[in-house]
mmCIF file of C-alpha atoms and ligand atoms in Angstrom:
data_model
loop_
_atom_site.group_PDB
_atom_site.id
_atom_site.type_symbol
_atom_site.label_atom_id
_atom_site.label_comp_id
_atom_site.label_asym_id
_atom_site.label_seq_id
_atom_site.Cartn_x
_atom_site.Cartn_y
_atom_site.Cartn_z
ATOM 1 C CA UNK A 4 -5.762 -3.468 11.266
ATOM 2 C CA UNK A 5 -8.072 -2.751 8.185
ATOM 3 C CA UNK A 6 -9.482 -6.352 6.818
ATOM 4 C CA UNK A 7 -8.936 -7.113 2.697
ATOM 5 C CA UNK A 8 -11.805 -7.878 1.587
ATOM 6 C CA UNK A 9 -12.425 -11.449 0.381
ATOM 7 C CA UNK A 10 -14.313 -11.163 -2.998
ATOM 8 C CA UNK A 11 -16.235 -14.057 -3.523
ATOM 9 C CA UNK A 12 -17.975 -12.767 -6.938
ATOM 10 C CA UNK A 13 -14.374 -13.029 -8.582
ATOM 11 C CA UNK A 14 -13.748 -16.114 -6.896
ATOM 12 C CA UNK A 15 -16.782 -17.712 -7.796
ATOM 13 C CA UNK A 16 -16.628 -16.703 -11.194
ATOM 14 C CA UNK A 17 -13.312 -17.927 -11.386
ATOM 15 C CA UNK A 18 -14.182 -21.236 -10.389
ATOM 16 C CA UNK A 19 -17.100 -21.175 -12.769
ATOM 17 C CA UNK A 20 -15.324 -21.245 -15.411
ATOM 18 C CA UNK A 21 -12.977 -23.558 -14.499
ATOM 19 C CA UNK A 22 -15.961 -25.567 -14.247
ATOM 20 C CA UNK A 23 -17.257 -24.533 -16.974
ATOM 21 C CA UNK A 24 -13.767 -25.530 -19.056
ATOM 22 C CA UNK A 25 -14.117 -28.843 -17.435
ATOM 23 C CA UNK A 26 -17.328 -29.450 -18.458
ATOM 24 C CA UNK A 27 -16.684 -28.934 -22.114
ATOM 25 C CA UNK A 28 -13.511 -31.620 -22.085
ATOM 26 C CA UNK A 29 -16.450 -33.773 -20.098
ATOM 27 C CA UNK A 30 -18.409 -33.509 -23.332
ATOM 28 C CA UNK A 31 -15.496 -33.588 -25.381
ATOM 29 C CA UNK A 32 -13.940 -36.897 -24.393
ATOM 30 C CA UNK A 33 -16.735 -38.934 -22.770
ATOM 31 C CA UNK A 34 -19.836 -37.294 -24.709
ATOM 32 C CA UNK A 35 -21.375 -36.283 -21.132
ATOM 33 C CA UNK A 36 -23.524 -33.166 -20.299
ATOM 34 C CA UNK A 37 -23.889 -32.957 -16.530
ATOM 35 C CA UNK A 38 -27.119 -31.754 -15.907
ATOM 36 C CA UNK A 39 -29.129 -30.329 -13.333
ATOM 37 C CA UNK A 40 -33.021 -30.301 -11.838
ATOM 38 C CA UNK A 41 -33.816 -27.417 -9.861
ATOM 39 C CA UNK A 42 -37.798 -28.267 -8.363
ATOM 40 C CA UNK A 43 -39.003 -25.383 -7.196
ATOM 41 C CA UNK A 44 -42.380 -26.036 -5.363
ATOM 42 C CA UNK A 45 -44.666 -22.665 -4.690
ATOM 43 C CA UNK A 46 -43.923 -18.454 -5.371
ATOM 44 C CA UNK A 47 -41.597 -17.578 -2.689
ATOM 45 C CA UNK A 48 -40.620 -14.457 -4.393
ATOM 46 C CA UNK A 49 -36.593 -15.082 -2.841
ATOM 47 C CA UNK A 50 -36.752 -18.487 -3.876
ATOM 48 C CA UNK A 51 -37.824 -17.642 -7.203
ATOM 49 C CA UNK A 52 -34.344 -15.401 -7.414
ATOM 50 C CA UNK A 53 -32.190 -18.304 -6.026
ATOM 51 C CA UNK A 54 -33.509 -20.326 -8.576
ATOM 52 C CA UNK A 55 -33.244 -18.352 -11.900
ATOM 53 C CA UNK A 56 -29.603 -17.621 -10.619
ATOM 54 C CA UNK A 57 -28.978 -21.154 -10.392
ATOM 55 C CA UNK A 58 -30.771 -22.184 -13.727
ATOM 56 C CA UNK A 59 -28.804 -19.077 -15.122
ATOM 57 C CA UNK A 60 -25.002 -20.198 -14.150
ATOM 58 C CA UNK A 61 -26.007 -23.899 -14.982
ATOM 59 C CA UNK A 62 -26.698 -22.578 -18.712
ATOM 60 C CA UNK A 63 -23.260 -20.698 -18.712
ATOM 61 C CA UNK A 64 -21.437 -23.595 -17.549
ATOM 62 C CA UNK A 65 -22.685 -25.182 -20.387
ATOM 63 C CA UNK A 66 -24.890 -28.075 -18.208
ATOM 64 C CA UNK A 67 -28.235 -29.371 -18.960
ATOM 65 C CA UNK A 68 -31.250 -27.189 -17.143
ATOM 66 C CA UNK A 69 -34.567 -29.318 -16.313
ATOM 67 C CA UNK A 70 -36.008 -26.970 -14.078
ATOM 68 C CA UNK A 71 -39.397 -27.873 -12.553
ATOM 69 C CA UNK A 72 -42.002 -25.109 -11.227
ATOM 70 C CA UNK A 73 -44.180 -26.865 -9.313
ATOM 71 C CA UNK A 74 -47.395 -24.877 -7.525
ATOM 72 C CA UNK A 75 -48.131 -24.616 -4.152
ATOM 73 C CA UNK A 76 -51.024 -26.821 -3.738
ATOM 74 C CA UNK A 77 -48.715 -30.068 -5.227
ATOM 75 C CA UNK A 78 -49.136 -32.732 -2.927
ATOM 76 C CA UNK A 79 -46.103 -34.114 -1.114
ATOM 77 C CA UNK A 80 -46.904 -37.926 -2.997
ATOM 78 C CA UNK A 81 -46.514 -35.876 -6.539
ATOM 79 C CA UNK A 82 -43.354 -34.477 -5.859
ATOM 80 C CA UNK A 83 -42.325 -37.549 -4.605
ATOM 81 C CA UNK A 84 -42.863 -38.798 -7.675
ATOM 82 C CA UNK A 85 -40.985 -36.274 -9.703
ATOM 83 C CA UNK A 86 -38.140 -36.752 -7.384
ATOM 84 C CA UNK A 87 -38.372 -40.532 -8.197
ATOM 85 C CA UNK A 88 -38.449 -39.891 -12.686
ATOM 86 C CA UNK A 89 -35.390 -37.680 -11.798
ATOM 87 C CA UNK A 90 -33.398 -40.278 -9.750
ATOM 88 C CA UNK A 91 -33.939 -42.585 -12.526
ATOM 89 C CA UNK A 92 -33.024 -40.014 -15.374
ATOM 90 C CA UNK A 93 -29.906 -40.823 -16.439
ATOM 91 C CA UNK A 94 -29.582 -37.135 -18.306
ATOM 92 C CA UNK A 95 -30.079 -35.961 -14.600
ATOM 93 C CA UNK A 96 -26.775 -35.890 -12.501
ATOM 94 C CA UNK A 97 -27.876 -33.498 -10.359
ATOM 95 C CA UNK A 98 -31.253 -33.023 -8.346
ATOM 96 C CA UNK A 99 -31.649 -29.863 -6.355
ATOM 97 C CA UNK A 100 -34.805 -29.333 -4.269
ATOM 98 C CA UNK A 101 -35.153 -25.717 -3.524
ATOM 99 C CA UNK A 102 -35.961 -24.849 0.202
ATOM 100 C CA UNK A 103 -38.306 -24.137 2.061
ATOM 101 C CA UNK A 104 -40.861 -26.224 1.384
ATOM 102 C CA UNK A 105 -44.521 -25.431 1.425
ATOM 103 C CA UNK A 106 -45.721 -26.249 5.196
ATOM 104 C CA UNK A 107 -48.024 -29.225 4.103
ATOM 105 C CA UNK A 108 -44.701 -30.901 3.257
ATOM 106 C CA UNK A 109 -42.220 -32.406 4.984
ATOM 107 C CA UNK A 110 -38.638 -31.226 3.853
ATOM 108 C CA UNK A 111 -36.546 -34.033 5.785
ATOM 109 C CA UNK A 112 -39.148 -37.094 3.901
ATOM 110 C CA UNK A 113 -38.384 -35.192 0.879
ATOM 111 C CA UNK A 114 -34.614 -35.025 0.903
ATOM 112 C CA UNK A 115 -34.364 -38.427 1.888
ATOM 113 C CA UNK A 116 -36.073 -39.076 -1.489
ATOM 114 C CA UNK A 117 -33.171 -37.743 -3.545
ATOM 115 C CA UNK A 118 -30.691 -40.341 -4.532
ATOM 116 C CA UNK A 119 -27.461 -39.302 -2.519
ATOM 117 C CA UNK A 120 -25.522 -39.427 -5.576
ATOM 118 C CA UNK A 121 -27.873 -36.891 -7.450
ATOM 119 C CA UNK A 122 -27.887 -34.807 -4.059
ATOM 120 C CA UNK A 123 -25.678 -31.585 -4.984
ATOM 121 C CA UNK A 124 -27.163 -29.677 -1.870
ATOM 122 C CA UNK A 125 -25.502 -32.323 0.215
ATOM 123 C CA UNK A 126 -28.438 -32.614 2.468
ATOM 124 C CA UNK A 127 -29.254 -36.344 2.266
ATOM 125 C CA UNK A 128 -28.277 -37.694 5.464
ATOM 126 C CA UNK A 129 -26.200 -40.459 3.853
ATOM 127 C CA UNK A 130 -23.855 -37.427 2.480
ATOM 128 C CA UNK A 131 -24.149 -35.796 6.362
ATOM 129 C CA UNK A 132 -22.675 -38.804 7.190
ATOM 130 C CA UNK A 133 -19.985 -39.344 5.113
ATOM 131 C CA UNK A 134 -18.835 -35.597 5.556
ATOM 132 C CA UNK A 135 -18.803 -36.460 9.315
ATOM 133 C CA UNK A 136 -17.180 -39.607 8.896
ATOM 134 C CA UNK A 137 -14.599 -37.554 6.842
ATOM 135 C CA UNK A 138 -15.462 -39.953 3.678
ATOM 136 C CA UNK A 139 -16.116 -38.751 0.124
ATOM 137 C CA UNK A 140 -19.108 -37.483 -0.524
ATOM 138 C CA UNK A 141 -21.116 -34.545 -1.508
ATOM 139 C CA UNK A 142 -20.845 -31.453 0.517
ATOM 140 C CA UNK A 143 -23.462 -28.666 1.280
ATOM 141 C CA UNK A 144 -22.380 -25.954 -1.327
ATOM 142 C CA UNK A 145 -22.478 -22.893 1.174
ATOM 143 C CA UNK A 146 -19.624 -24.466 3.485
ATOM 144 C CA UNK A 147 -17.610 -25.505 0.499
ATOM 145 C CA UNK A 148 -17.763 -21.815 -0.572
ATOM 146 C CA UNK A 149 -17.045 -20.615 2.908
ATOM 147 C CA UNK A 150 -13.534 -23.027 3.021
ATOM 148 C CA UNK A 151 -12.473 -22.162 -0.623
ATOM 149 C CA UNK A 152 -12.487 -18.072 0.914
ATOM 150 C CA UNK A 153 -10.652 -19.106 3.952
ATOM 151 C CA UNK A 154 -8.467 -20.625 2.004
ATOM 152 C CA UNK A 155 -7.931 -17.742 -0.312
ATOM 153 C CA UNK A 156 -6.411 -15.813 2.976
ATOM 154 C CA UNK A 157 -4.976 -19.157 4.890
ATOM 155 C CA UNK A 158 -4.424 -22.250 2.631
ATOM 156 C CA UNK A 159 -2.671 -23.734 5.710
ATOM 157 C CA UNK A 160 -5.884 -23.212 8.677
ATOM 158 C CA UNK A 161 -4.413 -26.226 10.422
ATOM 159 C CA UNK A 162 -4.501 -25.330 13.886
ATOM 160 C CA UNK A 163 -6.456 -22.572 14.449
ATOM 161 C CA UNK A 164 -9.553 -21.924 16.353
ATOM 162 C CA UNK A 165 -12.603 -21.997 14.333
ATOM 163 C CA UNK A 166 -15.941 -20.169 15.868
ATOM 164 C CA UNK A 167 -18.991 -21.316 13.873
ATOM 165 C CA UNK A 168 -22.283 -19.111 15.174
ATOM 166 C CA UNK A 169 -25.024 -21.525 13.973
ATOM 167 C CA UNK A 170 -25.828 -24.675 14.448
ATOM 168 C CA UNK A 171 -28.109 -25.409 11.145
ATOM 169 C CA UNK A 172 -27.769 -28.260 9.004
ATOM 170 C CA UNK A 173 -27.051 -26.560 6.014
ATOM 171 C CA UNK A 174 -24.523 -24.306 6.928
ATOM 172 C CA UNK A 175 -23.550 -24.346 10.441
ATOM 173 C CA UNK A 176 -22.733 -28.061 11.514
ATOM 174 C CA UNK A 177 -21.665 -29.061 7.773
ATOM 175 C CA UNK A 178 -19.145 -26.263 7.730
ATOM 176 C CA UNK A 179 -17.791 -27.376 11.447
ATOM 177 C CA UNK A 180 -16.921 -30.394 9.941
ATOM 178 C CA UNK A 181 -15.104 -29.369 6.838
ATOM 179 C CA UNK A 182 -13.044 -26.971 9.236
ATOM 180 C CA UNK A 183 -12.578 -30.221 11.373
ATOM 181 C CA UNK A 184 -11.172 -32.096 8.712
ATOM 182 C CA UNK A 185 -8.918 -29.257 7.794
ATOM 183 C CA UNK A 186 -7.983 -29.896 11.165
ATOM 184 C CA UNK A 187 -9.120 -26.232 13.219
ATOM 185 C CA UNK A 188 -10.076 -26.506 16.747
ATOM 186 C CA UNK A 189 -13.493 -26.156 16.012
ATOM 187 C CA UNK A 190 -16.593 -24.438 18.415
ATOM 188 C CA UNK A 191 -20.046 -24.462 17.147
ATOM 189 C CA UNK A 192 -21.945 -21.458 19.375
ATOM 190 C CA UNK A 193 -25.411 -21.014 18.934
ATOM 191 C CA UNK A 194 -28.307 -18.670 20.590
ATOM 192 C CA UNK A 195 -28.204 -20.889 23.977
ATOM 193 C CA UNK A 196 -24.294 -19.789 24.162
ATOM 194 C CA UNK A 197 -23.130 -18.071 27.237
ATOM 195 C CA UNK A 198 -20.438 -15.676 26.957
ATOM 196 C CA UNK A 199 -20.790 -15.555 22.632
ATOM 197 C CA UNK A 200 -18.817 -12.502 22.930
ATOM 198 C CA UNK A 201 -15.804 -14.227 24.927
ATOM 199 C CA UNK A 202 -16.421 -17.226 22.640
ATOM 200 C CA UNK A 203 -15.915 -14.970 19.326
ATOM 201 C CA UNK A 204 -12.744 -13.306 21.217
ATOM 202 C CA UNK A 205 -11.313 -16.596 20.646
ATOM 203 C CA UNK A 206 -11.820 -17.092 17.052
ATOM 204 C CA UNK A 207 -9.126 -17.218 14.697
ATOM 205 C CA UNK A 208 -11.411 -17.978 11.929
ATOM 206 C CA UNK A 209 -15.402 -16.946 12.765
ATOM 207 C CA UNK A 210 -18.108 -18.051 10.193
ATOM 208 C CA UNK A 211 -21.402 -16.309 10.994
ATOM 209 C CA UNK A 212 -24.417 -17.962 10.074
ATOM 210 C CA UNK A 213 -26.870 -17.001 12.585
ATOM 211 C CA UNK A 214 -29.586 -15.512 10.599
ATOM 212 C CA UNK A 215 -29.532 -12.241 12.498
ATOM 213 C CA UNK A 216 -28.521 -9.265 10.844
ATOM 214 C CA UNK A 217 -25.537 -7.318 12.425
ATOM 215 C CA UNK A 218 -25.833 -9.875 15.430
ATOM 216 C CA UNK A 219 -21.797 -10.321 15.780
ATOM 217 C CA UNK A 220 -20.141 -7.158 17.073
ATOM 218 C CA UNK A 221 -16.777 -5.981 15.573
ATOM 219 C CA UNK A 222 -15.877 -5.170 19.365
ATOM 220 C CA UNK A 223 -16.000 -9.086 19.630
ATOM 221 C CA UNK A 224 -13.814 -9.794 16.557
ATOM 222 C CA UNK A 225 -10.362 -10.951 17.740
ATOM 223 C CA UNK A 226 -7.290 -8.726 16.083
ATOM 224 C CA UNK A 227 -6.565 -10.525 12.874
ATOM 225 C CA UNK A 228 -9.068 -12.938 12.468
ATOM 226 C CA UNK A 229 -10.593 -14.250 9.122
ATOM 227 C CA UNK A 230 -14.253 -13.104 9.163
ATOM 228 C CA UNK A 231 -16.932 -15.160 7.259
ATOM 229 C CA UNK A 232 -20.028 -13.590 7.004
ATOM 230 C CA UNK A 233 -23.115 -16.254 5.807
ATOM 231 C CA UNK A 234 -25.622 -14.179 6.914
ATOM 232 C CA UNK A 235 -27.967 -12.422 3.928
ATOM 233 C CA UNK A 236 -30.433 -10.245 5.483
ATOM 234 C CA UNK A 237 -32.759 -7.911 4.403
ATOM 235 C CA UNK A 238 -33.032 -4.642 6.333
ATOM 236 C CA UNK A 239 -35.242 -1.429 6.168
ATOM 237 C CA UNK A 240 -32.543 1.482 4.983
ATOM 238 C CA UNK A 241 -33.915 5.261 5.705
ATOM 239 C CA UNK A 242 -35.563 6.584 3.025
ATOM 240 C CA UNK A 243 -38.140 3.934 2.340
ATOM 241 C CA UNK A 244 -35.314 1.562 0.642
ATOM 242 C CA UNK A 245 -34.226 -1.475 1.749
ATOM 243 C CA UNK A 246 -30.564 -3.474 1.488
ATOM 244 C CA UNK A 247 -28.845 -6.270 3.007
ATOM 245 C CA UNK A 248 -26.918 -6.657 5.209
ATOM 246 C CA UNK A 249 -24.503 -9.504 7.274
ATOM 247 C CA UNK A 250 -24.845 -11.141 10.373
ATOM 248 C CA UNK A 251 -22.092 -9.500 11.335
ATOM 249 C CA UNK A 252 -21.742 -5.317 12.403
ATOM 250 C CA UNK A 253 -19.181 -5.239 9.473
ATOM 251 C CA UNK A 254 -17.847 -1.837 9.388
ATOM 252 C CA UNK A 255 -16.306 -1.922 12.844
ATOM 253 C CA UNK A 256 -15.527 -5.492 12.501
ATOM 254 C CA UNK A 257 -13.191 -4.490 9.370
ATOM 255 C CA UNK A 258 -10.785 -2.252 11.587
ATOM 256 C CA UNK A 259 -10.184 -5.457 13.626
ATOM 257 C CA UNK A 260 -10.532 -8.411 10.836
ATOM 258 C CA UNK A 261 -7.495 -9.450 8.708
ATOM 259 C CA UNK A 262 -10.180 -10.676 5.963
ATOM 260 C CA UNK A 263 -13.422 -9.981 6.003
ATOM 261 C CA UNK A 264 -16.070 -11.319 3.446
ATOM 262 C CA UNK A 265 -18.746 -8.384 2.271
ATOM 263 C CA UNK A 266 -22.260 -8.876 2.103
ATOM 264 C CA UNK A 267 -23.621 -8.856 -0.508
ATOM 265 C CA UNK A 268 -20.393 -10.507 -2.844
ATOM 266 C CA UNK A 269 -19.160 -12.483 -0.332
ATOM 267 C CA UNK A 270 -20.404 -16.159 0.432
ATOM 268 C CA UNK A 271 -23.413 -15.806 -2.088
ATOM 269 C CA UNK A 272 -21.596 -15.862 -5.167
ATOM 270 C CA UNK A 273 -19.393 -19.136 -4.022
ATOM 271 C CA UNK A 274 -22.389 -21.275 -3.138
ATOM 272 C CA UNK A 275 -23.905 -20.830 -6.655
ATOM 273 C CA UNK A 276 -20.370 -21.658 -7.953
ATOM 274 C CA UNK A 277 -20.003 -24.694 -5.602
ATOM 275 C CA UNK A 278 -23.281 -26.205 -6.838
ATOM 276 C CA UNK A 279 -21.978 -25.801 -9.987
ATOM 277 C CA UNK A 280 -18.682 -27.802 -9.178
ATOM 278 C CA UNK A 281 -20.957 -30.568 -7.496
ATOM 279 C CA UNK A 282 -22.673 -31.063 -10.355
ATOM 280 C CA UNK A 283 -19.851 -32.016 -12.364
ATOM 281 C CA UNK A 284 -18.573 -34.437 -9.461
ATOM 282 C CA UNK A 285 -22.104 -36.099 -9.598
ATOM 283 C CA UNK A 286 -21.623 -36.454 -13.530
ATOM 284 C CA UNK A 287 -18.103 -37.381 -13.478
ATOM 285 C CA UNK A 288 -18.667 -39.970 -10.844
ATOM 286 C CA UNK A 289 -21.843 -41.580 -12.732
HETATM 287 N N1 GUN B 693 -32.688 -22.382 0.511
HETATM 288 C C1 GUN B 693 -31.790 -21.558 1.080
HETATM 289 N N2 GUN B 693 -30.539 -21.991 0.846
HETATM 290 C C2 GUN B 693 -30.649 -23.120 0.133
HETATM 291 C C3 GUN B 693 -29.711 -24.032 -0.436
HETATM 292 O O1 GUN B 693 -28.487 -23.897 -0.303
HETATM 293 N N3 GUN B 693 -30.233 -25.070 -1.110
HETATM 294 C C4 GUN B 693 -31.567 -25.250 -1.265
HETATM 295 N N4 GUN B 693 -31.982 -26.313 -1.931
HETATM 296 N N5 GUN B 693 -32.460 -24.428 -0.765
HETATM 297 C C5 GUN B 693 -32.007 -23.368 -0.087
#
């Protein structure tokens, strides 16, 4: 079998503008702009492309932007303190704070700080909970763009086995639990698994967010399965260049995959549009 491949930069510009259509009746009939803080603390040159792609799409969706570049040397108390104006702001809906954090600081004190109802990463423990309590909430944007592209291929994955390789909480145990409440059989493997290959074998859906690149064999991709690749990872290419590439060994894992997400244009492109439909959700539910 020779995958499809799951194109997540037409699906996530497809549900940006739905957002973005939404978002201009949400102005229209209740004179509300949903509107977003991105604090970026320090110069991490990736970081710094996250963020202008996120300040970008909130622009075209037609949100507010109040992006805040904070240096390196800011003290953990002062961006405390900005996190604290921008829970209050009632212009703000959303409040992202980008990661990682400088190492003076200490990322789980500051995501605590965010008001869980602001929090469109979905990393305040209070919205952990509620997604593992299968209550409403907000959800981590990466797993909400890695169930809209299963979807896409299977909007009925009730039943099947789900392998998730990574056990973070941003990606990994946040996007067990939305496959658990779609009801999969759900494994979460991570680098203390024995047997990953056997484990893989098994999956009907496998969502790869290890970290490593090409670390998931196609020879370990069971005939048919839906293959979602989290993993963006930059790697030397001959000839001085460099490109990125998967977590997973994707060009053998194709000939077994039914679907198989591409890297880049896969996952990347949804998470951007999922933060986008979070921040409506905040505004609408303010
Ligand atoms: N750094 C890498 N991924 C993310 C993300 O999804 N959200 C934030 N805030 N920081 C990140």
């Amino acid at each position: 079998m020779t995958a499809a491949l799951i194109d997540g930069k037409a699906l996530g510009a497809a549900l940006r503008a739905r957002v973005a259509e939404d978002v201009r009746q949400l102005k229209e009939s209740r004179g509300i702009t949903p509107g977003l803080a991105v604090v970026l603390v320090g110069d991490d040159p990736a970081s710094e492309i996250y963020v202008r792609n996120k300040e970008k799409a909130v622009a075209e969706a037609g949100m507010a932007s109040f992006p805040h570049h904070l240096p390196a040397n800011t003290s953990q108390d002062e961006l405390l303190a900005l996190i604290g104006r921008l829970n209050a702001d009632a212009a703000v809906h959303g409040i992202l704070v980008q990661l990682p954090l400088p190492e003076t600081m200490d990322a789980g004190t500051v995501l605590m700080a965010v008001d869980p109802r602001k929090d469109v990463d979905g990393f305040h423990p209070v919205n952990a909970g509620l997604l593992a309590s299968g209550r409403p909430g907000l959800a981590p944007c990466t797993p909400l763009g890695c169930m809209r592209l299963i979807q896409e291929v299977e909007s009925q994955p009730e039943g099947l086995n789900a392998v998730v390789v990574g056990r973070s909480n941003i990606v990994g145990k946040p996007v067990a639990q939305l496959l658990l409440a779609a009801n999969c059989t759900v494994t979460i493997a991570h680098s203390r698994t024995r047997d990953l290959p056997d484990v893989c074998a098994r999956a009907d859906i496998l969502v790869a967010a290890v970290g490593r690149p090409q670390m998931i064999k196609g020879s370990w991709i069971k005939d048919g399965a839906i293959v979602i690749d989290v993993g963006i990872n930059r790697i030397a290419r001959p000839g001085g260049q460099s490109g990125l590439t998967g977590d997973v060994e994707f060009d053998a894992a194709k000939e077994r995959a039914r679907a198989i997400t591409p890297v880049p244009g896969g996952v990347g492109p949804m998470t951007i549009a999922c933060l986008m439909a979070n921040t409506l959700k905040a505004a609408k539910e303010r």
